[in-house]
Amino acid sequence: MTFWQVVQHSWGPLMDGLQVTIQLTLLSIVFGLALGLILALGKVYGLKPIRWFCTAFIEIIRGTPLLVQIFIFYFGLPPYGIRLSPLEAAVLAFSVNSGAYQAEYLRGAIQSIPSGQMQAALSMGMTRWQGIISIIMPQALRRVIPPWTNEFIYLLKYTSLAYIIGTQELMAQARFVASRNYEYFHTYLFAALIYLVVVLVFSEMFSWLERRVKIPGFEYHK
Amino acid sequence: MLGLGLGLAVAIPISFLQIFAPQPFRLLASAYERVLRSIPLLVTLFLLFYGLPSFGIRLAPFTAAVIGVGLRSSAYQSQIFRGAILSISENQFRAALAMGMNKIKAFRHIVMPQALRLAIPPWTNELTIVLKDTSMAFALGVVELVRQGRYIIVATREPLLIYLTIAAIYLILTLLSNNTLGRLEKRLRIPGIGVEERAR
Amino acid sequence: MNKEKGSVLRIEDLHKSFGDNHVLRGVSLEIKRGETKILIGPSGTGKSTLLTCINMLTPPDSGKIWLLNDEITASRKVNLLRQKIGFVFQDFSLFNHLTALGNVSIGLTKVKGMDRKKAREKAMEELKQVGLGDKASSYPAQLSGGQKQRVAIARALAMDPQLILFDEPTSALDPELIGEVLTVMKKLANQGMTMLVVSHEMGFARSVADEVIFMEGGIIVEQGPPAQLFSNPRVERTGEFLSRLSSLFGEEDEK
């Protein structure tokens, strides 16, 4: 089979797989963002035990391979009566993993806001919480867009790992197709192209978003 | 480790190409970097291991894993070096030329010492990533930690415990390497040459 | 200290240490309604610390501070009292993600709970007051230092404070931009705003200050009307400091 024939044959299943991949990515990035926000705020503003806990959590997750985390959620929990579907286990593992990374990006962004901003907020009678919500976070979130974009792309690519526990995403579908048509190179090449296109499309989307919310004084250099 | 070494070996020429070479080479190098960075490592590994035999090239799982990890890492590392070199201001280079150094000397004695220091933190990071990504070689059947772990699990039926142990081993490895390079960074530190933000 | 009528701010025996560094060693002072007092002294003598203690950004170790009839140092609702004290920072500290108008109105909407439209109108008035009506939609990064500081003053004014504290408001500015900020401050003083200003602008002190306070080593060494303090200081250290200051800043016109 030529490459184009392979493309025609595998289009259907691979597109199904792509859908799951994107679903997996979006769910995980959103849950991860929620977790990341909590961890980052805890690490920067929390009391000592909370700060310590958040730091330890982030370091442990960042220090261990994603694959092992996926195995823990999928194979490690059933003996304790927690049985997750492959998709659930994958979303959970990716969310926790991404949450730890996003927390670090957010923390960096929060700490890059000069301390005078909080002082000014307090001095006009805001509470600390008001200062965080209406002064610090709007600035930190703008700063975090570029690393966050990277994180999104990473996550998108890492979701390919989910095939190992049987999540029917792009990688799993490619394997399935290849195992039937024996066109390993062409099928995986096609899968690679799909990833490439999706990554480029998302990168463009994010840089568009970045330009939209840009305000003077918050320009980034590449 | 081999993967990282290979990555380093490929990355340096690529970053040079991107900065100093004429336009077509520059484009080629950028494309190489962009493509490898956009494709999941797993797909690269599969292409190498399952795909290449179609052309009669049969790689051992370990070789395929080293090449795959190396290629991917080279794309990231070239970006690190490019970033580090470009972040050294043009004026440093011009000041060196003004002293009568030729371009190569200026690069060797002025730009490089500064750029290498800047590259250490992101490079440490890359090391950690490569370390963790070796776990993906599992998919090709390389007997590395995760696979070893699965053999034991079959025997012991204690999946959570075993996986947590594996996680702990990786954690110790990453902390250890971060620590060592962190110390290297401190030893080489010069006031005023800043540290870049850690990326994934 | 007697509780005289019309006193806006009263400080009694304020102490503050950072570790071994005893920055404030018993400072007492009083400012009455409509007064402008200028705080001078060598760097590191606790002038800025004194200001940040007044609005409790730096909690003092001991001593008492009253704003009108409320004891700030005993209050549990510090943020309510802070609304009544404007603070102008050396580095402006404008909120970088907000326009000039946004900077002035955010306190009104978020702290005072004013509705957006009213807040914008009031903020616009304050901006006009400092001569920046036309810069309402500019972001801080698009303003000059002098303009930033004027926005910061408008931001403080919008909260209708009882007192404004200025922490070296012109020392981060290029010389040619200092004038516009001082002009605004003079105008405020003449309108009867109560102000405590850390500043070494002697010309400004001479023309608007009711009293100049010389601080050194964490205590008030001398205070008095500018004319008396500048031309005829009672304490030797005051004279030394003033002469060093004027030689540093070139010819400060001695009347």
XYZ file of C-alpha atoms in Angstrom:
677
model
C 0.000 0.000 0.000
C 1.159 3.499 -0.695
C 1.075 6.148 1.968
C -2.112 7.629 0.524
C -3.902 4.327 0.561
C -2.919 3.887 4.186
C -4.250 7.339 4.914
C -7.559 6.513 3.260
C -7.909 3.234 5.089
C -6.966 4.480 8.491
C -8.678 7.872 8.334
C -11.820 6.750 10.193
C -10.290 5.014 13.209
C -7.515 7.558 13.562
C -9.976 10.427 13.587
C -11.979 8.610 16.258
C -8.768 8.264 18.175
C -7.969 11.931 17.700
C -11.306 12.838 19.231
C -10.497 10.834 22.343
C -7.014 12.361 22.431
C -8.414 15.878 22.353
C -11.098 15.048 24.864
C -8.471 13.570 27.152
C -6.245 16.619 26.755
C -8.974 19.181 27.358
C -10.398 17.423 30.412
C -6.965 16.948 31.920
C -5.774 20.483 31.258
C -8.916 21.947 32.859
C -8.800 19.716 35.939
C -5.069 20.236 36.025
C -5.554 24.005 35.951
C -7.946 23.834 38.897
C -5.513 21.681 40.833
C -2.593 23.843 39.744
C -4.302 27.020 40.976
C -4.960 25.491 44.371
C -1.418 24.169 44.682
C 0.156 27.416 43.527
C -1.892 29.594 45.860
C -1.232 27.141 48.672
C 2.476 27.201 47.987
C 2.740 30.985 47.793
C 0.164 32.197 50.294
C -0.581 29.179 52.484
C 0.426 28.656 56.081
C 3.588 26.717 56.632
C 2.133 23.170 56.755
C 0.022 23.855 53.658
C 2.987 25.355 51.871
C 5.094 22.373 52.784
C 2.455 19.928 51.647
C 1.956 21.666 48.279
C 5.694 21.795 47.652
C 6.122 18.111 48.449
C 3.181 17.141 46.279
C 4.468 19.142 43.317
C 8.006 17.804 43.637
C 6.892 14.188 43.947
C 4.652 14.363 40.913
C 7.247 16.207 38.851
C 9.953 13.804 39.927
C 8.256 10.607 38.807
C 7.412 9.375 35.300
C 3.915 9.904 34.003
C 3.789 6.279 32.925
C 4.245 5.117 36.497
C 1.524 7.516 37.624
C -0.852 6.086 35.035
C -0.077 2.557 36.215
C -0.670 3.529 39.813
C -4.140 4.867 39.034
C -5.081 2.028 36.725
C -3.411 -1.074 38.169
C -2.556 0.116 41.636
C -6.008 1.065 42.908
C -8.229 -1.944 42.047
C -6.888 -4.096 44.926
C -8.285 -1.374 47.195
C -11.679 -1.525 45.575
C -11.238 1.535 43.343
C -11.765 0.442 39.775
C -11.417 3.103 37.079
C -12.094 2.808 33.369
C -9.021 3.359 31.182
C -10.271 6.821 30.220
C -11.003 7.782 33.833
C -7.647 6.552 35.039
C -5.918 8.417 32.218
C -7.768 11.676 32.884
C -7.010 11.384 36.579
C -3.323 10.669 36.050
C -2.887 13.424 33.453
C -4.791 15.937 35.579
C -2.686 15.271 38.632
C 0.512 15.331 36.608
C -0.374 18.463 34.690
C -1.672 20.092 37.863
C 1.761 19.835 39.432
C 3.450 21.386 36.400
C 0.845 24.092 36.021
C 1.229 24.897 39.712
C 4.916 25.605 39.149
C 4.221 27.875 36.182
C 1.566 29.736 38.139
C 3.787 30.055 41.164
C 6.532 31.504 38.990
C 4.080 33.980 37.477
C 2.637 34.986 40.849
C 6.077 35.533 42.310
C 7.159 37.575 39.312
C 4.551 40.213 40.212
C 6.384 42.866 42.260
C 5.533 42.871 45.961
C 4.599 46.554 45.697
C 1.416 45.521 43.911
C 0.114 43.695 46.971
C 1.277 46.519 49.240
C -0.612 49.018 47.119
C -3.718 46.834 47.173
C -3.582 46.496 50.962
C -2.888 50.164 51.452
C -6.099 51.105 49.693
C -8.078 48.933 52.066
C -8.310 45.679 50.140
C -8.151 42.454 52.076
C -5.356 40.038 51.184
C -7.823 37.839 49.367
C -9.163 40.790 47.335
C -5.607 41.696 46.472
C -4.922 38.185 45.201
C -8.125 38.019 43.166
C -8.302 41.463 41.618
C -4.668 42.578 41.494
C -2.219 39.666 41.541
C -4.060 36.958 39.623
C -5.127 39.059 36.605
C -1.472 39.910 36.078
C -0.111 36.456 36.873
C -2.563 34.741 34.545
C -1.478 36.945 31.648
C 2.127 36.102 32.328
C 1.433 32.402 32.541
C -0.062 32.088 29.058
C 3.180 31.253 27.212
C 4.349 28.464 29.563
C 0.783 27.297 29.845
C 0.625 26.944 26.068
C 3.720 24.768 26.230
C 2.145 22.694 28.942
C -0.923 22.154 26.815
C 1.188 20.927 23.912
C 3.177 18.634 26.185
C 0.030 17.191 27.610
C -1.434 16.645 24.155
C 1.621 14.625 23.203
C 1.855 12.751 26.468
C -1.741 11.550 26.175
C -0.329 9.041 23.686
C 0.838 7.127 26.745
C -2.753 6.337 27.610
C -2.849 3.602 24.963
C -0.864 1.426 27.362
C -3.826 0.996 29.679
C -6.200 0.620 26.749
C -7.627 4.110 26.300
C -8.867 4.271 22.709
C -7.014 7.415 21.710
C -5.009 8.226 18.597
C -1.994 6.105 19.474
C -4.102 3.075 20.370
C -6.026 3.374 17.117
C -2.814 3.665 15.129
C -1.494 0.506 16.734
C -4.735 -1.254 16.064
C -4.797 -0.227 12.400
C -1.132 -1.059 11.907
C -1.526 -4.484 13.425
C -4.112 -5.292 10.778
C -2.626 -3.735 7.659
C 1.023 -4.431 8.580
C 1.887 -0.951 7.235
C 3.627 0.060 10.422
C 5.756 2.840 9.016
C 3.037 4.531 6.985
C 0.413 4.243 9.675
C 2.642 5.666 12.383
C 3.843 8.331 9.995
C 0.245 9.328 9.427
C -0.338 9.400 13.172
C 2.752 11.548 13.550
C 1.430 13.962 10.918
C -1.893 14.225 12.722
C -0.114 15.084 15.968
C 2.027 17.600 14.127
C -0.973 19.340 12.577
C -2.956 19.385 15.821
C 0.005 20.758 17.744
C 0.584 23.488 15.169
C -3.105 24.415 15.123
C -3.257 24.692 18.901
C 0.010 26.671 19.044
C -1.409 29.169 16.577
C -4.658 29.389 18.507
C -2.849 30.172 21.714
C -0.632 32.819 20.228
C -3.778 34.409 18.832
C -5.312 34.313 22.307
C -2.134 35.766 23.723
C -2.319 38.710 21.335
C -5.989 39.251 22.166
C -5.486 39.647 25.900
C -2.210 41.483 25.595
C -1.958 44.836 27.301
C 0.936 47.272 27.225
C 3.606 46.344 29.730
C 2.884 42.636 29.393
C 4.627 41.917 26.118
C 6.578 38.723 26.053
C 9.687 38.050 24.139
C 10.058 34.627 22.634
C 22.106 8.690 29.646
C 23.051 7.551 26.177
C 19.940 9.234 24.879
C 20.955 12.483 26.518
C 24.476 12.224 25.152
C 23.225 11.588 21.652
C 20.811 14.461 22.064
C 23.626 16.742 23.117
C 25.769 15.692 20.200
C 23.023 16.442 17.711
C 21.718 19.524 19.479
C 24.869 21.621 19.401
C 25.349 21.559 15.626
C 21.644 22.183 15.167
C 21.583 25.205 17.411
C 24.645 26.537 15.585
C 22.959 25.984 12.254
C 19.954 27.922 13.464
C 21.964 30.885 14.543
C 24.869 31.156 12.196
C 24.062 29.239 9.016
C 22.634 30.751 5.834
C 18.887 30.922 5.439
C 18.065 27.475 3.910
C 20.027 25.573 6.574
C 18.469 27.676 9.226
C 15.011 26.808 7.987
C 15.888 23.149 7.796
C 17.187 23.109 11.350
C 14.112 24.956 12.623
C 11.839 22.518 10.825
C 13.713 19.565 12.324
C 13.289 21.033 15.756
C 9.658 21.950 15.287
C 8.639 18.562 13.916
C 10.392 16.528 16.579
C 8.977 18.727 19.271
C 5.458 18.349 17.932
C 5.345 14.563 17.686
C 4.887 12.497 20.827
C 7.992 10.566 21.793
C 5.963 7.409 21.767
C 5.112 7.891 18.095
C 8.771 8.513 17.270
C 9.689 5.337 19.116
C 7.068 3.328 17.251
C 8.177 4.739 13.914
C 11.749 3.700 14.657
C 10.991 0.291 16.076
C 7.972 -0.940 14.143
C 8.159 1.340 11.120
C 11.760 1.080 9.980
C 11.716 -2.691 9.426
C 9.539 -1.905 6.387
C 12.748 -0.524 4.884
C 14.784 -3.423 6.090
C 16.231 -1.532 9.041
C 15.728 -3.582 12.142
C 16.713 -1.992 15.427
C 17.031 -3.678 18.769
C 14.508 -2.261 21.255
C 17.267 -0.662 23.262
C 18.890 0.965 20.220
C 15.555 2.271 19.000
C 14.843 3.702 22.426
C 18.213 5.441 22.611
C 17.836 6.923 19.144
C 14.251 7.982 19.775
C 14.955 9.594 23.129
C 18.124 11.126 21.687
C 16.429 12.672 18.674
C 13.642 14.140 20.703
C 16.020 15.449 23.303
C 18.217 16.978 20.613
C 15.300 19.111 19.475
C 14.745 20.430 22.973
C 18.411 20.851 23.740
C 19.080 22.773 20.560
C 16.362 25.158 21.638
C 18.005 25.511 25.024
C 21.386 26.337 23.512
C 19.934 28.659 20.936
C 18.045 30.503 23.652
C 21.157 30.729 25.801
C 23.392 31.976 23.008
C 20.872 34.512 21.790
C 20.301 35.817 25.282
C 23.902 36.981 25.450
C 23.656 40.483 24.197
C 25.035 41.523 20.854
C 27.090 44.140 22.666
C 29.189 41.490 24.381
C 30.118 40.172 20.982
C 30.801 43.616 19.620
C 32.913 44.542 22.608
C 34.992 41.422 21.988
C 35.449 42.308 18.325
C 36.376 45.823 19.336
C 39.186 44.372 21.436
C 40.553 42.819 18.301
C 39.315 39.264 18.752
C 38.186 37.460 15.653
C 34.677 36.071 15.484
C 35.600 32.564 16.542
C 37.638 33.760 19.467
C 34.912 36.145 20.519
C 32.449 33.316 20.462
C 34.755 30.883 22.209
C 35.970 33.184 24.983
C 33.151 35.647 25.517
C 29.796 34.322 24.387
C 30.201 30.611 25.118
C 31.250 30.843 28.776
C 28.213 32.983 29.496
C 25.794 30.960 27.389
C 26.807 27.645 28.922
C 26.118 28.934 32.389
C 22.707 30.127 31.315
C 22.005 26.757 29.750
C 22.631 24.760 32.897
C 19.242 25.115 34.610
C 17.125 24.296 31.552
C 19.565 21.564 30.694
C 19.165 20.040 34.147
C 15.502 20.092 33.514
C 15.932 18.343 30.219
C 17.994 15.664 31.946
C 15.145 15.033 34.347
C 12.695 14.800 31.495
C 14.857 12.340 29.588
C 15.266 10.310 32.728
C 11.537 10.075 33.185
C 10.872 9.489 29.504
C 13.060 6.433 29.464
C 10.061 4.818 31.109
C 8.373 5.004 27.701
C 10.846 2.568 26.279
C 8.659 0.122 28.143
C 6.424 0.137 25.116
C 9.217 -1.292 22.969
C 10.014 -4.034 25.400
C 13.240 -2.601 26.728
C 13.766 -4.088 30.142
C 13.933 -0.953 32.178
C 12.539 -0.109 35.573
C 8.868 -0.200 34.747
C 9.069 -3.516 32.983
C 11.148 -4.988 35.750
C 8.442 -3.805 38.063
C 5.757 -5.578 36.089
C 7.632 -8.844 36.291
C 7.722 -8.500 40.026
C 4.055 -7.584 40.150
C 3.099 -10.759 38.382
C 4.967 -12.621 41.083
C 3.848 -10.636 44.105
C 0.374 -9.277 43.221
C 1.125 -6.011 44.991
C 0.794 -3.531 42.125
C 0.384 -0.340 44.145
C 3.340 -1.073 46.365
C 5.601 -1.932 43.458
C 4.593 1.093 41.399
C 5.071 3.369 44.352
C 8.524 1.890 44.818
C 9.344 2.502 41.168
C 8.053 6.048 41.522
C 10.264 6.513 44.557
C 13.325 5.248 42.676
C 12.689 7.713 39.849
C 12.093 10.473 42.368
C 15.419 9.777 44.020
C 17.163 9.714 40.644
C 15.659 13.018 39.532
C 16.286 14.705 42.858
C 19.842 13.436 42.811
C 20.555 14.701 39.310
C 18.858 18.022 39.994
C 20.892 18.380 43.105
C 24.221 17.597 41.452
C 23.640 19.970 38.581
C 22.252 22.572 40.929
C 25.553 22.467 42.759
C 27.466 22.710 39.504
C 25.378 25.719 38.630
C 26.158 27.371 41.937
C 29.851 26.683 41.609
C 29.990 28.265 38.196
C 27.704 31.118 39.048
C 28.860 34.631 38.366
C 26.924 37.549 39.784
C 24.705 39.124 37.173
C 24.278 36.129 34.906
C 20.751 35.241 35.713
C 18.943 31.966 35.920
C 16.204 31.176 33.476
C 12.778 30.041 34.482
C 12.429 26.292 34.757
C 10.343 24.761 32.055
C 9.009 21.280 31.718
C 0.161 63.841 74.573
C -3.015 65.812 74.817
C -6.024 64.916 72.771
C -6.449 68.190 71.017
C -9.374 68.744 68.729
C -8.786 68.470 65.026
C -6.026 65.947 65.294
C -6.131 63.523 62.357
C -3.160 61.359 63.208
C -1.554 60.773 66.554
C 1.415 58.503 67.181
C 2.696 57.636 70.633
C 6.044 56.080 71.399
C 6.272 53.823 68.350
C 8.901 51.077 68.304
C 9.823 48.679 65.536
C 12.724 46.280 65.111
C 13.691 44.024 62.242
C 15.747 41.341 63.954
C 18.585 43.154 65.719
C 17.946 46.326 63.814
C 16.009 48.716 66.026
C 14.561 50.958 63.328
C 12.043 53.033 65.268
C 13.007 53.915 68.855
C 10.039 55.721 70.254
C 8.526 58.076 67.722
C 5.660 60.372 68.697
C 4.010 62.914 66.478
C 0.700 64.526 65.686
C -0.842 65.927 62.545
C -3.886 68.168 62.626
C -6.526 68.520 59.974
C -5.226 70.310 56.909
C -1.600 70.199 57.936
C 1.264 69.118 55.756
C 4.321 67.750 57.489
C 7.547 66.850 55.768
C 9.760 64.090 57.086
C 13.463 64.354 56.302
C 16.545 62.492 57.429
C 19.369 60.235 56.233
C 18.446 56.977 54.538
C 17.904 54.021 56.827
C 16.585 56.101 59.705
C 13.115 54.607 59.625
C 11.158 57.240 57.695
C 9.592 54.739 55.321
C 9.081 52.247 58.132
C 7.222 54.923 60.052
C 4.883 55.482 57.103
C 4.206 51.777 56.572
C 3.577 51.391 60.307
C 0.909 54.082 60.128
C -1.219 52.011 57.774
C -0.066 48.759 59.364
C 1.627 47.395 56.257
C 4.410 46.952 58.783
C 2.941 46.072 62.175
C 4.791 48.019 64.898
C 6.217 46.236 67.958
C 4.846 48.681 70.468
C 3.320 52.109 70.714
C -0.045 53.443 69.657
C -1.415 55.110 66.550
C -4.760 56.889 66.319
C -6.548 57.952 63.186
C -9.182 60.451 64.321
C -10.769 58.549 67.215
C -9.862 55.034 66.098
C -6.808 53.354 67.478
C -5.271 51.721 64.400
C -2.870 49.628 66.429
C -5.751 48.045 68.372
C -8.114 47.631 65.446
C -9.092 44.240 64.124
C -10.382 45.728 60.888
C -7.222 47.274 59.600
C -8.449 47.239 56.025
C -11.349 49.530 56.950
C -8.961 52.062 58.456
C -6.572 51.758 55.522
C -9.328 53.040 53.250
C -9.073 56.339 55.111
C -5.331 56.590 54.650
C -4.008 57.207 51.160
C -0.541 55.917 50.400
C 1.673 57.068 47.555
C 4.673 54.845 46.886
C 8.136 55.763 45.730
C 7.879 53.283 42.844
C 4.255 54.288 42.050
C 3.023 50.673 42.296
C 0.271 51.261 39.819
C -1.643 48.108 39.010
C -0.002 47.141 35.763
C -2.938 45.306 34.256
C -5.343 48.231 34.619
C -5.667 51.500 32.727
C -5.169 54.796 34.534
C -8.921 54.983 34.993
C -9.051 51.374 36.179
C -6.335 52.070 38.718
C -8.262 54.957 40.198
C -11.657 53.233 40.176
C -10.759 49.755 41.391
C -10.675 50.795 45.037
C -14.085 52.392 44.659
C -15.689 49.298 43.154
C -13.875 46.536 45.016
C -13.363 48.143 48.392
C -16.135 50.690 48.719
C -18.642 48.704 46.683
C -19.577 51.678 44.514
C -21.284 50.783 41.243
C -19.092 50.781 38.158
C -20.570 53.769 36.417
C -20.369 56.059 39.424
C -16.881 54.834 40.174
C -15.745 55.636 36.658
C -17.198 59.121 36.850
C -15.515 59.827 40.151
C -12.261 58.329 38.920
C -12.414 60.563 35.856
C -12.833 63.609 38.092
C -9.809 62.633 40.134
C -7.746 62.131 36.987
C -8.733 65.595 35.794
C -7.779 66.923 39.211
C -4.202 65.737 38.595
C -4.312 66.916 34.994
C -4.518 63.518 33.319
C -8.072 63.418 32.024
C -6.749 62.625 28.567
C -4.713 59.633 29.745
C -7.631 57.737 31.272
C -7.346 54.780 28.920
C -3.554 54.497 28.961
C -1.870 51.589 30.683
C 0.913 52.272 33.213
C 3.538 51.078 30.730
C 2.444 53.873 28.398
C 2.847 56.660 30.958
C 5.913 58.616 32.011
C 7.108 58.384 35.596
C 5.585 61.725 36.476
C 2.269 60.752 34.960
C 2.338 57.419 36.795
C 2.868 59.161 40.102
C 0.028 61.582 39.381
C -2.258 58.625 38.633
C -1.130 57.089 41.931
C -2.082 60.322 43.691
C -5.466 60.302 41.973
C -5.902 56.699 43.080
C -5.271 57.717 46.674
C -7.566 60.755 46.391
C -10.463 58.747 44.989
C -10.896 56.945 48.291
C -11.618 60.299 50.003
C -8.891 59.705 52.570
C -8.518 61.602 55.845
C -4.781 61.622 55.361
C -2.327 60.836 52.578
C 1.120 59.413 53.233
C 3.774 60.040 50.582
C 6.873 57.856 50.612
C 9.528 59.756 48.645
C 7.086 60.394 45.824
C 9.622 62.074 43.537
C 12.852 60.232 44.217
C 12.317 57.679 41.436
C 11.653 60.398 38.878
C 13.883 62.054 36.319
C 14.579 65.629 37.391
C 12.443 67.184 34.657
C 9.401 65.188 35.800
C 9.566 66.110 39.481
C 7.899 69.478 39.019
C 4.578 68.169 37.722
C 4.181 65.877 40.721
C 5.111 68.573 43.236
C 2.651 70.953 41.610
C -0.158 68.484 42.168
C 0.923 67.968 45.765
C 1.077 71.693 46.383
C -2.426 72.042 45.035
C -3.618 69.356 47.419
C -1.962 71.032 50.363
C -3.609 74.295 49.476
C -6.986 72.571 49.197
C -6.603 71.501 52.793
C -5.596 67.843 52.443
C -3.789 66.446 55.456
C -0.451 65.036 54.342
C 2.654 63.419 55.741
C 5.433 63.449 53.176
C 8.851 61.841 53.208
C 10.804 64.027 50.822
C 14.035 65.885 50.402
C 12.614 68.489 48.064
C 13.571 71.512 50.146
C 11.854 74.049 47.932
C 8.617 72.136 48.259
C 9.042 71.818 52.021
C 9.647 75.528 52.372
C 6.612 76.532 50.383
C 3.967 74.120 51.693
C 5.064 72.478 54.924
C 3.540 73.547 58.210
C 6.300 71.694 59.899
C 9.469 69.845 58.964
C 10.465 66.824 61.003
C 14.086 65.704 61.087
C 14.510 62.023 61.903
C 17.729 60.178 62.529
C 18.535 56.852 64.157
C 14.917 55.991 64.696
C 13.958 59.068 66.666
C 12.715 62.549 65.897
C 15.691 64.805 66.437
C 13.994 68.105 65.777
C 10.795 69.498 64.361
C 9.612 72.980 63.587
C 8.368 75.347 60.897
C 10.534 75.150 57.762
C 11.786 78.708 57.985
C 13.086 78.203 61.493
C 14.418 74.690 60.961
C 16.231 75.480 57.746
C 17.768 78.788 58.703
C 18.258 78.271 62.390
C 18.270 74.621 63.530
C 18.513 74.103 67.268
C 20.283 70.781 67.064
C 23.720 70.539 65.524
C 22.961 67.282 63.647
C 20.038 68.918 61.871
C 22.281 71.656 60.553
C 24.896 69.170 59.377
C 22.327 67.095 57.553
C 20.747 70.120 55.904
C 24.035 71.500 54.677
C 25.001 68.101 53.270
C 21.628 67.927 51.557
C 21.921 71.341 49.957
C 25.467 70.729 48.755
C 24.242 67.446 47.274
C 21.307 68.986 45.487
C 23.241 72.025 44.309
C 22.050 75.517 45.083
C 18.966 75.224 47.178
C 17.931 78.847 47.197
C 18.265 80.100 50.748
C 15.487 82.672 50.496
